[in-house]
Coordinates of N, CA and C in Angstrom, one line a residue:
M19 N 2.5 -16.5 8.6 CA 2.0 -15.1 9.0 C 3.2 -14.5 9.8
S20 N 3.6 -13.3 9.3 CA 4.7 -12.6 9.9 C 4.3 -11.6 11.0
E21 N 5.3 -11.1 11.7 CA 5.0 -10.1 12.7 C 4.7 -8.7 12.0
R22 N 3.9 -8.0 12.7 CA 3.6 -6.6 12.2 C 4.8 -5.7 12.5
L23 N 5.0 -4.8 11.6 CA 6.1 -3.8 11.8 C 5.8 -2.8 12.8
Q24 N 6.8 -2.3 13.4 CA 6.6 -1.3 14.5 C 7.5 0.0 14.1
P25 N 7.1 1.2 14.5 CA 7.9 2.3 14.3 C 9.3 2.1 14.7
G26 N 10.3 2.5 13.9 CA 11.7 2.3 14.2 C 12.3 1.1 13.5
D27 N 11.4 0.1 13.1 CA 11.9 -1.1 12.4 C 12.5 -0.6 11.0
V28 N 13.4 -1.4 10.5 CA 13.9 -1.1 9.1 C 12.8 -1.7 8.2
A29 N 12.3 -0.9 7.3 CA 11.3 -1.4 6.3 C 12.0 -2.4 5.4
P30 N 11.4 -3.6 5.3 CA 12.0 -4.6 4.4 C 12.1 -4.1 2.9
D31 N 13.3 -4.2 2.3 CA 13.4 -3.7 0.9 C 12.7 -4.7 0.0
F32 N 12.3 -4.3 -1.1 CA 11.6 -5.1 -2.1 C 11.8 -4.6 -3.5
T33 N 11.7 -5.5 -4.4 CA 11.6 -5.1 -5.8 C 10.5 -5.9 -6.4
L34 N 9.5 -5.1 -7.0 CA 8.3 -5.8 -7.5 C 8.0 -5.1 -8.9
P35 N 7.3 -5.9 -9.8 CA 6.9 -5.3 -11.0 C 5.7 -4.3 -10.9
D36 N 5.7 -3.2 -11.6 CA 4.5 -2.3 -11.7 C 3.6 -2.8 -12.7
A37 N 2.5 -2.0 -13.0 CA 1.5 -2.3 -13.9 C 2.0 -2.5 -15.4
D38 N 3.2 -1.9 -15.7 CA 3.8 -2.1 -17.0 C 4.9 -3.1 -17.0
G39 N 5.1 -3.8 -15.9 CA 6.1 -4.8 -15.8 C 7.5 -4.3 -15.4
N40 N 7.6 -3.0 -15.2 CA 8.9 -2.4 -14.8 C 9.2 -2.7 -13.3
E41 N 10.4 -3.0 -13.0 CA 10.8 -3.3 -11.6 C 10.9 -2.0 -10.8
V42 N 10.3 -2.0 -9.6 CA 10.3 -0.9 -8.7 C 10.8 -1.4 -7.3
S43 N 11.8 -0.7 -6.8 CA 12.4 -1.1 -5.5 C 12.1 0.0 -4.5
L44 N 11.9 -0.4 -3.2 CA 11.8 0.6 -2.1 C 13.1 1.4 -2.0
S45 N 14.2 0.7 -2.1 CA 15.5 1.3 -1.9 C 15.8 2.5 -2.9
A46 N 15.1 2.4 -4.1 CA 15.2 3.5 -5.1 C 14.6 4.8 -4.6
H47 N 13.8 4.7 -3.5 CA 13.1 5.9 -3.0 C 13.9 6.5 -1.8
K48 N 15.1 5.9 -1.5 CA 15.8 6.4 -0.3 C 16.0 7.9 -0.4
G49 N 15.9 8.6 0.7 CA 16.0 10.1 0.7 C 14.6 10.8 0.6
R50 N 13.6 10.0 0.3 CA 12.2 10.5 0.3 C 11.4 9.6 1.2
K51 N 10.3 10.2 1.7 CA 9.4 9.4 2.5 C 8.5 8.6 1.6
V52 N 8.1 7.4 2.0 CA 7.2 6.6 1.1 C 6.0 6.1 1.9
I53 N 4.9 6.2 1.3 CA 3.7 5.6 1.9 C 3.4 4.3 1.1
V54 N 3.6 3.2 1.8 CA 3.4 1.9 1.1 C 2.1 1.4 1.6
Y55 N 1.1 1.2 0.7 CA -0.2 0.7 1.2 C -0.5 -0.6 0.5
F56 N -1.1 -1.5 1.3 CA -1.4 -2.8 0.9 C -2.9 -3.0 0.8
Y57 N -3.4 -3.5 -0.3 CA -4.9 -3.6 -0.5 C -5.2 -5.0 -1.1
P58 N -6.4 -5.5 -0.9 CA -6.7 -6.9 -1.3 C -6.8 -7.2 -2.8
A59 N -7.5 -6.3 -3.5 CA -7.7 -6.7 -4.9 C -8.1 -5.5 -5.8
A60 N -7.4 -5.3 -6.9 CA -7.7 -4.3 -7.9 C -9.1 -4.5 -8.4
L61 N -9.8 -3.4 -8.8 CA -11.1 -3.4 -9.5 C -12.2 -3.8 -8.5
T62 N -12.0 -3.7 -7.2 CA -13.1 -3.9 -6.3 C -13.5 -2.6 -5.7
P63 N -14.7 -2.4 -5.2 CA -15.2 -1.1 -4.7 C -14.3 -0.4 -3.7
G64 N -13.9 -1.1 -2.6 CA -13.1 -0.4 -1.5 C -11.7 -0.1 -2.0
C65 N -11.1 -1.0 -2.7 CA -9.8 -0.8 -3.2 C -9.7 0.4 -4.3
T66 N -10.8 0.4 -5.1 CA -10.9 1.5 -6.1 C -11.0 2.9 -5.3
K67 N -11.9 2.9 -4.3 CA -12.0 4.2 -3.6 C -10.7 4.6 -3.0
Q68 N -10.0 3.7 -2.4 CA -8.7 4.0 -1.7 C -7.7 4.5 -2.8
A69 N -7.6 3.8 -3.9 CA -6.6 4.1 -5.0 C -7.0 5.5 -5.6
C70 N -8.3 5.8 -5.7 CA -8.7 7.1 -6.3 C -8.4 8.2 -5.3
D71 N -8.6 7.9 -4.0 CA -8.2 8.9 -2.9 C -6.7 9.2 -3.0
F72 N -5.9 8.2 -3.1 CA -4.5 8.4 -3.2 C -4.1 9.2 -4.4
T73 N -4.7 8.9 -5.6 CA -4.5 9.6 -6.8 C -4.9 11.1 -6.7
D74 N -6.1 11.3 -6.1 CA -6.6 12.7 -6.0 C -5.7 13.5 -5.1
N75 N -4.9 12.9 -4.2 CA -4.1 13.6 -3.2 C -2.6 13.5 -3.5
L76 N -2.3 12.9 -4.7 CA -0.9 12.6 -5.0 C 0.0 13.8 -5.1
S77 N -0.4 14.9 -5.7 CA 0.4 16.1 -5.8 C 0.6 16.7 -4.4
L78 N -0.4 16.7 -3.6 CA -0.3 17.2 -2.2 C 0.8 16.4 -1.4
L79 N 0.7 15.1 -1.5 CA 1.6 14.2 -0.8 C 3.0 14.3 -1.4
A80 N 3.1 14.4 -2.7 CA 4.5 14.6 -3.4 C 5.1 15.9 -3.0
D81 N 4.3 17.0 -2.9 CA 4.8 18.3 -2.5 C 5.3 18.3 -1.1
A82 N 4.8 17.4 -0.2 CA 5.2 17.2 1.2 C 6.3 16.2 1.3
G83 N 6.8 15.7 0.2 CA 8.0 14.8 0.2 C 7.7 13.3 0.2
Y84 N 6.4 12.9 -0.1 CA 6.0 11.5 0.0 C 5.8 10.9 -1.4
D85 N 6.3 9.7 -1.6 CA 6.0 8.9 -2.7 C 4.9 7.9 -2.3
V86 N 4.1 7.4 -3.2 CA 3.1 6.5 -2.8 C 3.2 5.2 -3.7
L87 N 3.2 4.0 -3.0 CA 3.3 2.7 -3.7 C 2.1 1.9 -3.1
G88 N 1.3 1.4 -4.0 CA 0.2 0.5 -3.7 C 0.6 -0.9 -4.1
I89 N 0.4 -1.9 -3.1 CA 0.8 -3.3 -3.4 C -0.4 -4.2 -3.2
S90 N -0.6 -5.1 -4.1 CA -1.6 -6.1 -4.0 C -1.1 -7.4 -4.6
P91 N -1.8 -8.5 -4.4 CA -1.4 -9.8 -5.0 C -1.8 -9.9 -6.5
D92 N -2.4 -8.9 -7.0 CA -2.8 -9.0 -8.4 C -1.6 -9.0 -9.4
A93 N -1.8 -9.6 -10.6 CA -0.8 -9.6 -11.6 C -0.7 -8.2 -12.3
P94 N 0.5 -7.9 -12.8 CA 0.7 -6.6 -13.5 C -0.4 -6.3 -14.5
E95 N -0.8 -7.3 -15.3 CA -1.9 -7.0 -16.3 C -3.2 -6.5 -15.7
K96 N -3.6 -7.1 -14.5 CA -4.8 -6.6 -13.9 C -4.6 -5.2 -13.3
L97 N -3.4 -4.9 -12.8 CA -3.1 -3.6 -12.3 C -3.1 -2.6 -13.4
G98 N -2.7 -3.0 -14.6 CA -2.8 -2.1 -15.8 C -4.2 -1.7 -16.1
K99 N -5.1 -2.8 -16.1 CA -6.5 -2.5 -16.4 C -7.1 -1.6 -15.3
F100 N -6.8 -1.8 -14.0 CA -7.2 -1.0 -12.9 C -6.8 0.4 -13.1
R101 N -5.5 0.6 -13.4 CA -5.0 2.0 -13.6 C -5.8 2.7 -14.8
E102 N -6.0 2.0 -15.9 CA -6.6 2.6 -17.1 C -8.1 2.9 -16.8
K103 N -8.8 1.9 -16.2 CA -10.2 2.1 -16.0 C -10.5 3.2 -15.0
E104 N -9.7 3.4 -14.0 CA -9.9 4.4 -12.9 C -9.1 5.6 -13.1
N105 N -8.2 5.7 -14.2 CA -7.3 6.8 -14.4 C -6.4 7.1 -13.2
L106 N -5.8 6.0 -12.7 CA -5.0 6.1 -11.5 C -3.6 6.6 -11.8
K107 N -3.1 7.5 -10.9 CA -1.7 8.0 -11.1 C -0.7 7.4 -10.0
V108 N -1.3 6.7 -9.0 CA -0.4 6.1 -8.0 C 0.3 4.9 -8.6
T109 N 1.5 4.6 -8.2 CA 2.3 3.5 -8.6 C 1.7 2.2 -8.0
L110 N 1.3 1.3 -8.8 CA 0.7 0.0 -8.3 C 1.7 -1.1 -8.6
L111 N 2.0 -1.9 -7.6 CA 2.9 -3.0 -7.7 C 2.3 -4.3 -7.5
A112 N 2.8 -5.3 -8.2 CA 2.2 -6.7 -8.1 C 3.1 -7.6 -7.2
D113 N 2.4 -8.3 -6.2 CA 3.1 -9.2 -5.3 C 2.3 -10.5 -5.3
P114 N 2.3 -11.2 -6.5 CA 1.4 -12.4 -6.6 C 1.8 -13.5 -5.6
D115 N 3.1 -13.6 -5.3 CA 3.5 -14.7 -4.3 C 3.4 -14.3 -2.9
E116 N 2.9 -13.0 -2.6 CA 2.6 -12.4 -1.3 C 3.8 -12.4 -0.4
K117 N 5.0 -12.4 -0.9 CA 6.2 -12.4 -0.1 C 6.4 -11.0 0.6
V118 N 6.1 -9.9 -0.1 CA 6.3 -8.6 0.4 C 5.1 -8.3 1.4
L119 N 3.9 -8.7 1.0 CA 2.7 -8.6 1.9 C 3.1 -9.3 3.3
D120 N 3.6 -10.5 3.2 CA 4.0 -11.2 4.4 C 5.1 -10.5 5.2
A121 N 6.1 -10.0 4.5 CA 7.2 -9.3 5.2 C 6.8 -8.1 5.9
Y122 N 5.7 -7.5 5.5 CA 5.2 -6.3 6.1 C 4.0 -6.5 7.1
G123 N 3.7 -7.8 7.3 CA 2.7 -8.2 8.2 C 1.3 -7.8 7.7
A124 N 1.2 -7.7 6.3 CA -0.1 -7.3 5.7 C -0.8 -8.5 5.1
F125 N -0.4 -9.7 5.5 CA -1.1 -10.9 5.0 C -1.3 -11.8 6.2
G126 N -2.5 -12.3 6.4 CA -2.7 -13.1 7.6 C -4.2 -13.5 7.8
E127 N -4.5 -13.9 9.0 CA -5.9 -14.3 9.3 C -6.8 -13.1 9.3
K128 N -8.0 -13.3 8.6 CA -9.0 -12.3 8.6 C -10.3 -13.0 8.9
M129 N -11.3 -12.3 9.4 CA -12.6 -12.9 9.6 C -13.7 -12.1 8.9
N130 N -14.6 -12.8 8.2 CA -15.6 -12.1 7.5 C -16.9 -13.0 7.6
Y131 N -17.9 -12.4 8.2 CA -19.2 -13.1 8.4 C -19.0 -14.4 9.2
G132 N -18.1 -14.3 10.2 CA -17.9 -15.5 11.1 C -16.9 -16.5 10.5
R133 N -16.4 -16.3 9.3 CA -15.6 -17.3 8.6 C -14.1 -16.7 8.7
T134 N -13.2 -17.6 9.1 CA -11.8 -17.2 9.2 C -11.1 -17.7 8.0
Y135 N -10.2 -16.8 7.4 CA -9.5 -17.2 6.2 C -8.2 -16.4 6.1
L136 N -7.3 -16.8 5.3 CA -6.0 -16.0 5.1 C -6.2 -15.0 3.9
G137 N -5.8 -13.8 4.1 CA -5.9 -12.8 3.1 C -5.1 -11.6 3.3
V138 N -5.3 -10.6 2.5 CA -4.6 -9.3 2.6 C -5.2 -8.5 3.7
I139 N -4.4 -8.0 4.6 CA -4.9 -7.1 5.7 C -4.6 -5.7 5.2
R140 N -5.7 -4.9 4.9 CA -5.5 -3.6 4.4 C -4.7 -2.8 5.4
S141 N -3.5 -2.4 4.9 CA -2.5 -1.8 5.8 C -1.8 -0.6 5.1
T142 N -1.2 0.3 5.9 CA -0.4 1.4 5.4 C 0.8 1.5 6.2
I143 N 2.0 1.5 5.6 CA 3.3 1.7 6.3 C 3.9 2.9 5.7
I144 N 4.3 3.8 6.6 CA 4.9 5.1 6.2 C 6.4 4.9 6.6
V145 N 7.2 5.0 5.5 CA 8.7 4.8 5.6 C 9.4 6.1 5.5
D146 N 10.3 6.4 6.4 CA 11.0 7.7 6.4 C 12.2 7.7 5.4
E147 N 12.9 8.8 5.3 CA 13.9 8.9 4.3 C 15.1 7.9 4.4
E148 N 15.3 7.4 5.6 CA 16.3 6.5 5.9 C 15.9 5.0 5.7
G149 N 14.6 4.8 5.4 CA 14.2 3.4 5.2 C 13.6 2.8 6.4
K150 N 13.3 3.6 7.4 CA 12.8 3.1 8.7 C 11.3 3.3 8.8
V151 N 10.6 2.5 9.5 CA 9.1 2.6 9.6 C 8.8 3.8 10.5
E152 N 8.1 4.7 10.0 CA 7.6 5.9 10.8 C 6.3 5.6 11.5
K153 N 5.4 5.0 10.7 CA 4.1 4.6 11.2 C 3.7 3.3 10.5
A154 N 3.0 2.5 11.3 CA 2.5 1.2 10.8 C 1.0 1.1 11.2
L155 N 0.2 1.1 10.2 CA -1.3 1.2 10.4 C -1.9 -0.1 9.8
Y156 N -2.5 -0.9 10.6 CA -3.1 -2.2 10.1 C -4.6 -2.2 10.3
N157 N -5.3 -3.0 9.5 CA -6.8 -3.1 9.5 C -7.4 -1.7 9.3
V158 N -6.9 -0.9 8.3 CA -7.4 0.4 8.0 C -8.7 0.3 7.1
R159 N -9.5 1.3 7.1 CA -10.7 1.3 6.3 C -10.3 2.0 5.0
A160 N -10.9 1.5 3.9 CA -10.6 2.0 2.6 C -11.1 3.5 2.4
T161 N -12.3 3.7 3.0 CA -12.9 5.1 2.8 C -12.4 6.0 4.0
G162 N -11.9 7.2 3.6 CA -11.5 8.1 4.6 C -10.1 8.0 5.1
H163 N -9.4 6.9 4.7 CA -8.1 6.6 5.2 C -7.0 7.6 4.7
V164 N -7.1 8.0 3.4 CA -6.1 8.9 2.9 C -6.2 10.3 3.6
A165 N -7.5 10.7 3.8 CA -7.7 12.0 4.6 C -7.1 11.9 6.0
K166 N -7.3 10.8 6.6 CA -6.7 10.6 8.0 C -5.2 10.6 8.0
I167 N -4.6 10.0 7.0 CA -3.1 10.0 6.9 C -2.6 11.5 6.7
I168 N -3.3 12.2 5.8 CA -2.9 13.6 5.6 C -3.0 14.4 6.8
K169 N -4.1 14.2 7.6 CA -4.3 14.9 8.8 C -3.2 14.5 9.9
D170 N -3.0 13.2 10.0 CA -2.0 12.7 11.0 C -0.6 13.2 10.7
L171 N -0.3 13.4 9.4 CA 1.1 13.8 9.0 C 1.2 15.3 9.0
D172 N 0.1 16.0 9.3 CA 0.1 17.5 9.3 C 0.5 18.0 7.9
I173 N -0.1 17.5 6.8 CA 0.2 17.9 5.5 C -0.9 18.9 5.1

């Protein structure tokens, strides 16, 4: 379990496959702000709501200078099914070995119904144009989170 990121930290660079198997790197987005969000599993109700909210607000975020990357431990094939079924426009990345999730502090102990287990901590990291963490939000809710980000960023 890694440390959570703090504003001012350098965002760990990564290269992960997208839903089509193409490699996507954080460093390729240098010069633009990036919203990197981590979610537990494609094709589940909360994660679907969150991905649809990002898709619905993608042009607003892009016009404000933000790119959006969603990362989960799902395989690229499952991400492709998720994208097709829900008509998602957000870039979904696969991190099946959970290395990037861990580097961002988005994987760790969780509690559900009194049971403790390891899993994805729903998190959003906002990275500035220089690759530094602007905001680090952990244990966020799937519903209403995108609206809160837009409000907090004055978009």
